[in-house]
Amino acid sequence: MNEKFHTYLKKAGEDISLTHQEREKMRRVVHAYMEMKPLRTLAPRASASKTSSWFFSLRPVAAALVLALFVSTTGISYAAQDSLPGDLLYGIKTRVNEPIQGALAISTSAKTAWAMNVAGERVKEAATLAVEGRLSSTTQQELQSNFEEHAQAATESIGQEASAEVAVRFEAQLSEYDNVLTQIAAAKGVDLSPITDSVRAEGDRVATVRGHAESHIASSRGEKSAAA
């Protein structure tokens, strides 16, 4: 593992913070998994309870890094990708998987793609819960807030790159999210206006960024033509 990779992974660990309830859920998951697949070592195998106690006695950063390595090799991380708010593995998805993926996205374009993806996940989760009749106002508010955080980060990053192409792609995604949420709200009779309004507002901001990017590109081409 090179130094830059280690730095980003360490930073991801420092940003991870699980609640007491999530830590208890995690303890049960780790314990159950170790019972099913004990560690292979040359020394006598420690019991699952002792091993899990060792894990939760680590310092927060160290525990987060060990957890990241653990879930990436056991399939728990993969299973958490489709989890929804309220599911056992949802904390792994949002507090482990996504932060680490973001930390490992080193380039600006990679950071933009990561932020766009996370923002989309929040919309998809809201839509899925609404279809299943499990979307509470509190959950919708939390998903809306998280969507806005990552969508705005993506828009700012697009503005820094002055990439009209990425802006068009993100604008199209937001438009599709708007259509899906509107259709679900009408079909299920649920109020999705909070997150729908956020999606539309972000779409307007991306459109503005796209306009600036296109103007910048046109201006650059004009300057090159004049110079030629």
Rosetta silent file (secondary structure, phi, psi, omega in degrees, C-alpha in Angstrom):
SEQUENCE: MNEKFHTYLKKAGEDISLTHQEREKMRRVVHAYMEMKPLRTLAPRASASKTSSWFFSLRPVAAALVLALFVSTTGISYAAQDSLPGDLLYGIKTRVNEPIQGALAISTSAKTAWAMNVAGERVKEAATLAVEGRLSSTTQQELQSNFEEHAQAATESIGQEASAEVAVRFEAQLSEYDNVLTQIAAAKGVDLSPITDSVRAEGDRVATVRGHAESHIASSRGEKSAAA
SCORE:     score description
SCORE:     0.000 S_00000001
   1 L     0.000  122.042 -177.242    0.000    0.000    0.000 S_00000001
   2 L   -78.154  169.615 -173.408    1.584    3.254   -1.072 S_00000001
   3 H   -64.111  -40.310 -179.030    1.744    6.347    1.108 S_00000001
   4 H   -64.803  -42.796  178.057   -0.935    8.300   -0.780 S_00000001
   5 H   -61.211  -44.108  179.781   -3.402    5.403   -0.587 S_00000001
   6 H   -61.605  -40.355 -179.954   -2.714    5.014    3.124 S_00000001
   7 H   -62.106  -45.481 -179.266   -3.283    8.744    3.681 S_00000001
   8 H   -68.209  -38.293  178.442   -6.671    8.700    1.974 S_00000001
   9 H   -66.591  -39.023  178.177   -7.746    5.522    3.755 S_00000001
  10 H   -64.346  -41.574  178.818   -6.699    6.994    7.098 S_00000001
  11 H   -62.545  -39.437  178.390   -8.665   10.164    6.350 S_00000001
  12 H   -62.813  -40.257  179.152  -11.718    8.064    5.558 S_00000001
  13 H   -63.850  -36.812 -179.384  -11.365    6.295    8.887 S_00000001
  14 H   -68.892  -26.397 -178.472  -11.210    9.586   10.762 S_00000001
  15 H   -86.621  -11.211 -177.454  -14.461   10.737    9.147 S_00000001
  16 L   -83.332  128.861  179.763  -16.382    7.579   10.031 S_00000001
  17 L  -141.939  109.218  179.857  -18.528    7.886   13.132 S_00000001
  18 L   -94.119  144.761  176.035  -21.039    5.191   14.101 S_00000001
  19 L   -74.264  168.517  179.555  -23.788    5.750   16.644 S_00000001
  20 H   -60.509  -41.684  179.889  -24.042    3.529   19.719 S_00000001
  21 H   -63.816  -42.033  179.858  -26.961    1.636   18.174 S_00000001
  22 H   -67.092  -37.186  178.379  -25.078    1.087   14.913 S_00000001
  23 H   -64.942  -37.632  178.027  -21.997   -0.111   16.809 S_00000001
  24 H   -66.753  -40.950  177.247  -24.141   -2.658   18.675 S_00000001
  25 H   -63.035  -42.633 -179.861  -25.639   -3.864   15.391 S_00000001
  26 H   -62.199  -39.771  179.671  -22.159   -4.069   13.920 S_00000001
  27 H   -59.454  -43.798 -179.278  -20.971   -6.087   16.913 S_00000001
  28 H   -66.252  -39.264  179.365  -23.725   -8.641   16.340 S_00000001
  29 H   -63.747  -47.848 -179.883  -22.960   -8.852   12.616 S_00000001
  30 H   -61.320  -44.479 -179.134  -19.229   -9.367   13.205 S_00000001
  31 H   -60.822  -46.577 -178.330  -19.879  -11.918   15.934 S_00000001
  32 H   -64.333  -40.573 -178.784  -22.312  -13.911   13.776 S_00000001
  33 H   -67.232  -39.798 -179.682  -19.988  -13.895   10.799 S_00000001
  34 H   -67.350  -30.130  176.786  -17.008  -15.049   12.833 S_00000001
  35 H   -67.513  -37.918 -179.362  -19.078  -17.922   14.201 S_00000001
  36 H   -74.751  -41.084 -176.550  -19.887  -19.009   10.627 S_00000001
  37 L  -130.674   82.235 -179.185  -16.355  -18.453    9.223 S_00000001
  38 L   -62.886  152.277  179.683  -13.703  -18.559   11.954 S_00000001
  39 L   -66.761  141.698  177.679  -10.326  -17.000   11.248 S_00000001
  40 L   -95.868  114.136  179.982   -7.623  -19.351    9.971 S_00000001
  41 L  -137.716  162.697  177.453   -4.446  -18.978   12.016 S_00000001
  42 L   -77.544  -30.954  179.313   -1.514  -21.163   13.031 S_00000001
  43 L   -80.490  163.007  176.833   -2.069  -20.367   16.674 S_00000001
  44 L   -54.188  137.370 -174.590   -5.084  -21.722   18.599 S_00000001
  45 L   -72.457  131.714  175.151   -8.205  -19.915   17.414 S_00000001
  46 L   -76.479  154.012  179.217   -9.600  -17.272   19.706 S_00000001
  47 L   -68.568  157.708 -179.625  -13.309  -17.308   20.364 S_00000001
  48 H   -62.099  -36.374 -178.221  -15.567  -15.015   18.333 S_00000001
  49 H   -66.119  -39.025  179.442  -16.511  -13.072   21.438 S_00000001
  50 H   -69.310  -39.752 -179.644  -12.858  -12.379   22.299 S_00000001
  51 H   -65.728  -43.647 -179.893  -12.041  -11.399   18.725 S_00000001
  52 H   -67.803  -32.305  176.951  -15.005   -9.053   18.456 S_00000001
  53 H   -65.813  -39.784  176.304  -14.106   -7.555   21.842 S_00000001
  54 H   -59.651  -42.913 -178.342  -10.609   -6.894   20.520 S_00000001
  55 H   -60.556  -46.554 -174.841  -12.135   -5.194   17.487 S_00000001
  56 H   -81.206   -3.707  175.200  -14.347   -2.843   19.482 S_00000001
  57 H   -91.049   -8.425  179.677  -11.529   -1.997   21.905 S_00000001
  58 L   -67.094  158.542  173.187   -9.485   -0.420   19.100 S_00000001
  59 L   -63.259  152.614 -176.141   -9.190    3.332   18.782 S_00000001
  60 H   -49.518  -46.701 -177.431  -11.926    4.810   16.519 S_00000001
  61 H   -66.258  -46.396 -179.043   -9.598    5.364   13.536 S_00000001
  62 H   -63.419  -42.099  179.118   -7.958    1.953   13.828 S_00000001
  63 H   -62.457  -39.437 -179.839  -11.309    0.223   14.280 S_00000001
  64 H   -64.416  -40.571 -179.247  -12.687    1.966   11.217 S_00000001
  65 H   -68.937  -41.696  177.734   -9.737    0.857    9.090 S_00000001
  66 H   -63.619  -41.219  179.076   -9.958   -2.740   10.317 S_00000001
  67 H   -62.405  -41.330 -179.841  -13.692   -2.678    9.687 S_00000001
  68 H   -60.156  -44.148  179.354  -13.120   -1.363    6.159 S_00000001
  69 H   -67.989  -36.501 -178.076  -10.751   -4.237    5.418 S_00000001
  70 H   -65.245  -52.084 -175.341  -13.098   -6.723    7.079 S_00000001
  71 H   -68.498  -27.564 -178.605  -16.257   -5.802    5.183 S_00000001
  72 H   -72.845  -19.232 -176.902  -14.402   -5.592    1.877 S_00000001
  73 H  -107.719   -5.216 -176.879  -13.289   -9.225    2.175 S_00000001
  74 H  -109.074  -11.848 -179.115  -16.390  -10.868    3.634 S_00000001
  75 L    95.483  -10.057  179.080  -19.126   -9.707    1.302 S_00000001
  76 H   -64.820  -40.470  178.960  -20.900   -7.641    3.956 S_00000001
  77 H   -59.601  -43.098  179.699  -19.835   -4.477    2.199 S_00000001
  78 H   -65.248  -42.664 -178.846  -21.298   -5.751   -1.060 S_00000001
  79 H   -64.334  -29.953 -177.560  -24.533   -6.808    0.636 S_00000001
  80 H   -72.700  -17.380 -175.238  -24.892   -3.359    2.187 S_00000001
  81 L   -60.193  -32.074 -178.195  -24.981   -1.661   -1.212 S_00000001
  82 L   -99.271    9.098 -178.965  -28.682   -2.419   -1.691 S_00000001
  83 L   -74.087  158.647 -178.873  -29.696   -1.686    1.889 S_00000001
  84 L  -122.391  161.918  176.090  -32.251    0.994    2.764 S_00000001
  85 L   -52.072  130.003 -177.085  -32.725    3.291    5.763 S_00000001
  86 L   100.602  -18.715  177.783  -33.812    1.110    8.665 S_00000001
  87 L   -78.031  156.847 -177.662  -31.981   -1.988    7.401 S_00000001
  88 L   -58.845  -40.825 -173.602  -29.257   -3.591    9.490 S_00000001
  89 L   -92.536    3.826 -176.023  -26.482   -2.890    6.983 S_00000001
  90 H   -63.814  -34.362  178.058  -27.488    0.645    6.029 S_00000001
  91 H   -62.394  -34.808  177.538  -24.975    2.137    8.465 S_00000001
  92 H   -67.606  -40.107 -178.876  -22.186    0.254    6.672 S_00000001
  93 H   -61.851  -48.188 -172.654  -23.358    1.604    3.336 S_00000001
  94 H   -90.990  -23.692 -175.329  -23.460    5.266    4.356 S_00000001
  95 H  -109.549   -8.735  178.429  -20.785    5.452    7.066 S_00000001
  96 H  -124.203  -63.942 -176.552  -18.208    3.000    5.731 S_00000001
  97 H   -55.820  -57.434 -174.261  -18.636    2.142    2.044 S_00000001
  98 H   -64.756  -45.068  177.609  -19.474    5.588    0.714 S_00000001
  99 H   -60.818  -38.651  179.637  -16.912    7.584    2.764 S_00000001
 100 H   -68.778  -41.720  177.236  -14.124    5.194    1.764 S_00000001
 101 H   -60.384  -39.687  178.770  -15.156    5.309   -1.891 S_00000001
 102 H   -67.186  -38.402  179.866  -15.119    9.088   -1.692 S_00000001
 103 H   -68.057  -31.172 -178.867  -11.697    9.144   -0.055 S_00000001
 104 H   -85.576   -8.625  175.008  -10.278    6.895   -2.755 S_00000001
 105 L   -82.698   92.380 -169.324  -11.688    9.101   -5.527 S_00000001
 106 L   -80.072  -44.889 -176.532   -8.526   11.171   -5.871 S_00000001
 107 L   -76.047  161.269  178.952   -9.077   13.170   -9.061 S_00000001
 108 H   -62.345  -42.540  179.937  -11.630   15.966   -9.374 S_00000001
 109 H   -64.091  -37.390  178.620  -13.583   14.047  -12.001 S_00000001
 110 H   -68.115  -40.039  176.700  -13.652   10.962   -9.759 S_00000001
 111 H   -61.884  -40.724  179.628  -14.863   13.066   -6.819 S_00000001
 112 H   -62.925  -47.156  179.768  -17.604   14.502   -9.034 S_00000001
 113 H   -61.308  -40.619  179.062  -18.739   11.056  -10.166 S_00000001
 114 H   -63.201  -46.853 -179.330  -18.741    9.819   -6.558 S_00000001
 115 H   -63.239  -40.847  177.460  -20.843   12.764   -5.323 S_00000001
 116 H   -62.186  -41.293 -178.888  -23.301   12.344   -8.204 S_00000001
 117 H   -66.002  -44.531 -179.553  -23.625    8.645   -7.417 S_00000001
 118 H   -65.460  -41.922  177.379  -24.237    9.162   -3.693 S_00000001
 119 H   -59.382  -42.302  178.432  -26.813   11.882   -4.394 S_00000001
 120 H   -64.491  -36.009  178.494  -28.574    9.486   -6.760 S_00000001
 121 H   -61.046  -40.016 -179.764  -28.563    6.755   -4.129 S_00000001
 122 H   -64.906  -38.000  177.772  -30.484    8.968   -1.717 S_00000001
 123 H   -66.925  -44.219 -179.889  -33.147    9.646   -4.340 S_00000001
 124 H   -62.703  -39.148  178.778  -33.421    5.955   -5.220 S_00000001
 125 H   -64.633  -42.818  178.542  -33.762    5.050   -1.546 S_00000001
 126 H   -62.733  -43.267 -179.482  -36.529    7.603   -1.069 S_00000001
 127 H   -63.970  -43.702 -179.212  -38.331    6.330   -4.166 S_00000001
 128 H   -64.018  -45.305  179.371  -38.041    2.687   -3.094 S_00000001
 129 H   -64.201  -37.273  179.312  -39.290    3.366    0.428 S_00000001
 130 H   -64.640  -42.360  178.159  -42.187    5.421   -0.970 S_00000001
 131 H   -62.686  -37.819 -178.695  -43.227    2.567   -3.252 S_00000001
 132 L   -83.154   -3.162  179.944  -43.081    0.157   -0.307 S_00000001
 133 L    73.017   27.753 -176.120  -45.036    2.543    1.890 S_00000001
 134 L  -119.906   14.095 -177.857  -42.176    2.885    4.379 S_00000001
 135 L   -92.932  105.291  177.030  -41.025    6.456    3.793 S_00000001
 136 L   -83.631  163.924  179.344  -41.613    8.537    6.921 S_00000001
 137 H   -64.373  -35.070  178.973  -41.313   12.303    6.943 S_00000001
 138 H   -66.217  -44.837  179.592  -38.235   12.049    9.167 S_00000001
 139 H   -64.505  -40.984  179.121  -36.504    9.612    6.821 S_00000001
 140 H   -62.385  -39.705  178.828  -37.384   11.736    3.809 S_00000001
 141 H   -63.393  -41.883  179.275  -35.909   14.783    5.513 S_00000001
 142 H   -65.340  -42.963  179.064  -32.678   12.907    6.270 S_00000001
 143 H   -66.724  -38.605  178.154  -32.408   11.619    2.712 S_00000001
 144 H   -61.718  -45.675 -179.294  -33.168   15.078    1.348 S_00000001
 145 H   -62.403  -42.889 -179.189  -30.429   16.655    3.458 S_00000001
 146 H   -69.349  -37.609  176.410  -27.882   14.057    2.406 S_00000001
 147 H   -60.233  -48.584 -178.148  -28.908   14.393   -1.231 S_00000001
 148 H   -60.165  -40.542 -179.426  -28.451   18.170   -1.112 S_00000001
 149 H   -59.231  -49.324 -176.009  -25.020   17.827    0.493 S_00000001
 150 H   -79.648  -34.159  178.148  -23.648   15.532   -2.207 S_00000001
 151 H   -65.497  -41.505  178.561  -25.524   17.063   -5.140 S_00000001
 152 H   -66.434  -36.860  177.153  -24.180   20.509   -4.276 S_00000001
 153 H   -63.612  -40.440  178.829  -20.682   19.073   -3.934 S_00000001
 154 H   -65.176  -43.492 -179.660  -21.018   17.531   -7.390 S_00000001
 155 H   -63.531  -42.254  178.069  -22.278   20.791   -8.887 S_00000001
 156 H   -63.207  -40.586  179.616  -19.431   22.781   -7.332 S_00000001
 157 H   -66.066  -39.598  177.523  -16.918   20.263   -8.631 S_00000001
 158 H   -62.536  -39.736  178.069  -18.433   20.456  -12.124 S_00000001
 159 H   -63.943  -36.982  178.939  -18.111   24.223  -11.945 S_00000001
 160 H   -67.437  -36.697  179.270  -14.435   23.945  -11.029 S_00000001
 161 H   -79.511  -18.957 -175.043  -13.802   21.664  -13.986 S_00000001
 162 L    54.428   43.688 -177.461  -15.944   23.830  -16.275 S_00000001
 163 L   -99.036  103.909  178.701  -17.139   20.576  -17.829 S_00000001
 164 H   -67.210  -34.139 -178.464  -20.255   21.129  -19.905 S_00000001
 165 H   -63.278  -46.808  179.531  -20.387   17.425  -20.750 S_00000001
 166 H   -67.821  -36.519  178.504  -20.572   16.306  -17.100 S_00000001
 167 H   -61.919  -43.161  178.512  -23.053   19.082  -16.349 S_00000001
 168 H   -62.152  -42.381 -179.442  -25.349   17.850  -19.123 S_00000001
 169 H   -64.455  -44.468 -179.622  -25.136   14.289  -17.791 S_00000001
 170 H   -67.484  -38.312  178.620  -25.909   15.324  -14.213 S_00000001
 171 H   -61.737  -40.495  178.833  -28.720   17.598  -15.400 S_00000001
 172 H   -66.339  -39.617  178.103  -30.264   14.663  -17.297 S_00000001
 173 H   -63.351  -44.702 -179.807  -30.007   12.429  -14.225 S_00000001
 174 H   -63.910  -37.842  177.800  -31.707   15.011  -12.030 S_00000001
 175 H   -63.588  -40.410  178.255  -34.476   15.419  -14.584 S_00000001
 176 H   -67.155  -39.447  176.707  -35.042   11.662  -14.572 S_00000001
 177 H   -60.524  -41.732  178.868  -35.112   11.608  -10.756 S_00000001
 178 H   -59.425  -46.375 -178.842  -37.732   14.361  -10.869 S_00000001
 179 H   -62.319  -44.441 -178.126  -39.886   12.351  -13.281 S_00000001
 180 H   -64.708  -46.963 -179.742  -39.673    9.170  -11.221 S_00000001
 181 H   -62.091  -40.116  179.416  -40.484   10.908   -7.924 S_00000001
 182 H   -63.805  -42.930  179.846  -43.421   12.732   -9.507 S_00000001
 183 H   -65.777  -41.306  179.992  -44.859    9.512  -10.916 S_00000001
 184 H   -66.266  -42.137  179.557  -44.480    7.654   -7.618 S_00000001
 185 H   -59.520  -41.217 -179.647  -46.070   10.500   -5.672 S_00000001
 186 H   -71.442  -40.410 -176.822  -49.086   10.453   -7.989 S_00000001
 187 H   -72.667  -38.435 -175.796  -49.411    6.656   -8.064 S_00000001
 188 H   -98.516   -8.435 -179.349  -48.970    6.081   -4.323 S_00000001
 189 L    66.011   36.608  179.682  -50.554    9.284   -3.044 S_00000001
 190 L  -112.500  154.082 -179.468  -47.508   10.211   -0.971 S_00000001
 191 L   -90.691  105.384  177.589  -45.963   13.618   -0.463 S_00000001
 192 L  -111.206   17.309 -176.255  -42.508   13.622   -2.014 S_00000001
 193 H   -61.474  -35.609 -179.912  -42.393   17.370   -2.558 S_00000001
 194 H   -57.909  -53.208 -177.479  -39.502   18.016   -0.115 S_00000001
 195 H   -75.822  -30.896  177.050  -36.960   15.852   -1.918 S_00000001
 196 H   -64.221  -42.214  178.452  -38.508   16.560   -5.336 S_00000001
 197 H   -62.418  -37.962  178.706  -38.095   20.300   -4.771 S_00000001
 198 H   -65.573  -40.613  178.638  -34.448   19.738   -3.828 S_00000001
 199 H   -62.627  -43.323 -179.340  -33.866   17.735   -7.002 S_00000001
 200 H   -67.506  -41.076  179.642  -35.417   20.487   -9.132 S_00000001
 201 H   -62.894  -40.332  178.823  -33.467   23.235   -7.369 S_00000001
 202 H   -68.575  -34.468  177.076  -30.215   21.378   -7.949 S_00000001
 203 H   -61.488  -38.641  177.643  -31.186   20.880  -11.563 S_00000001
 204 H   -65.785  -39.744  179.774  -31.507   24.654  -11.944 S_00000001
 205 H   -66.447  -40.583  178.995  -28.069   25.171  -10.390 S_00000001
 206 H   -65.002  -37.811  178.797  -26.499   22.596  -12.695 S_00000001
 207 H   -62.447  -38.424  177.696  -28.121   24.287  -15.686 S_00000001
 208 H   -65.682  -43.582  178.151  -26.523   27.570  -14.635 S_00000001
 209 H   -62.507  -41.143  178.639  -23.135   25.888  -14.252 S_00000001
 210 H   -60.792  -42.874  178.836  -23.563   24.271  -17.670 S_00000001
 211 H   -59.963  -42.384  178.433  -24.297   27.667  -19.213 S_00000001
 212 H   -65.273  -40.379 -179.393  -21.132   29.117  -17.713 S_00000001
 213 H   -64.945  -41.576  179.409  -19.099   26.136  -18.885 S_00000001
 214 H   -66.135  -38.420  177.747  -20.426   26.444  -22.424 S_00000001
 215 H   -65.194  -39.768  179.325  -19.678   30.163  -22.446 S_00000001
 216 H   -63.153  -43.418 -179.806  -16.151   29.468  -21.212 S_00000001
 217 H   -64.173  -44.604 -179.940  -15.602   26.893  -23.951 S_00000001
 218 H   -62.872  -40.098  179.457  -16.963   29.245  -26.631 S_00000001
 219 H   -64.564  -41.903  179.637  -14.781   32.075  -25.334 S_00000001
 220 H   -63.682  -40.532  179.142  -11.678   29.869  -25.360 S_00000001
 221 H   -66.139  -37.155  178.953  -12.367   28.797  -28.911 S_00000001
 222 H   -64.972  -40.315  179.175  -12.837   32.417  -29.950 S_00000001
 223 H   -65.049  -39.256 -179.959   -9.526   33.409  -28.399 S_00000001
 224 H   -66.788  -40.151  179.653   -7.745   30.545  -30.168 S_00000001
 225 H   -64.542  -41.839  179.258   -9.307   31.518  -33.485 S_00000001
 226 H   -64.128  -40.475 -179.773   -8.284   35.155  -33.018 S_00000001
 227 H   -65.997  -37.820  179.576   -4.766   34.119  -32.133 S_00000001
 228 L   -66.790    0.000    0.000   -4.562   31.903  -35.209 S_00000001
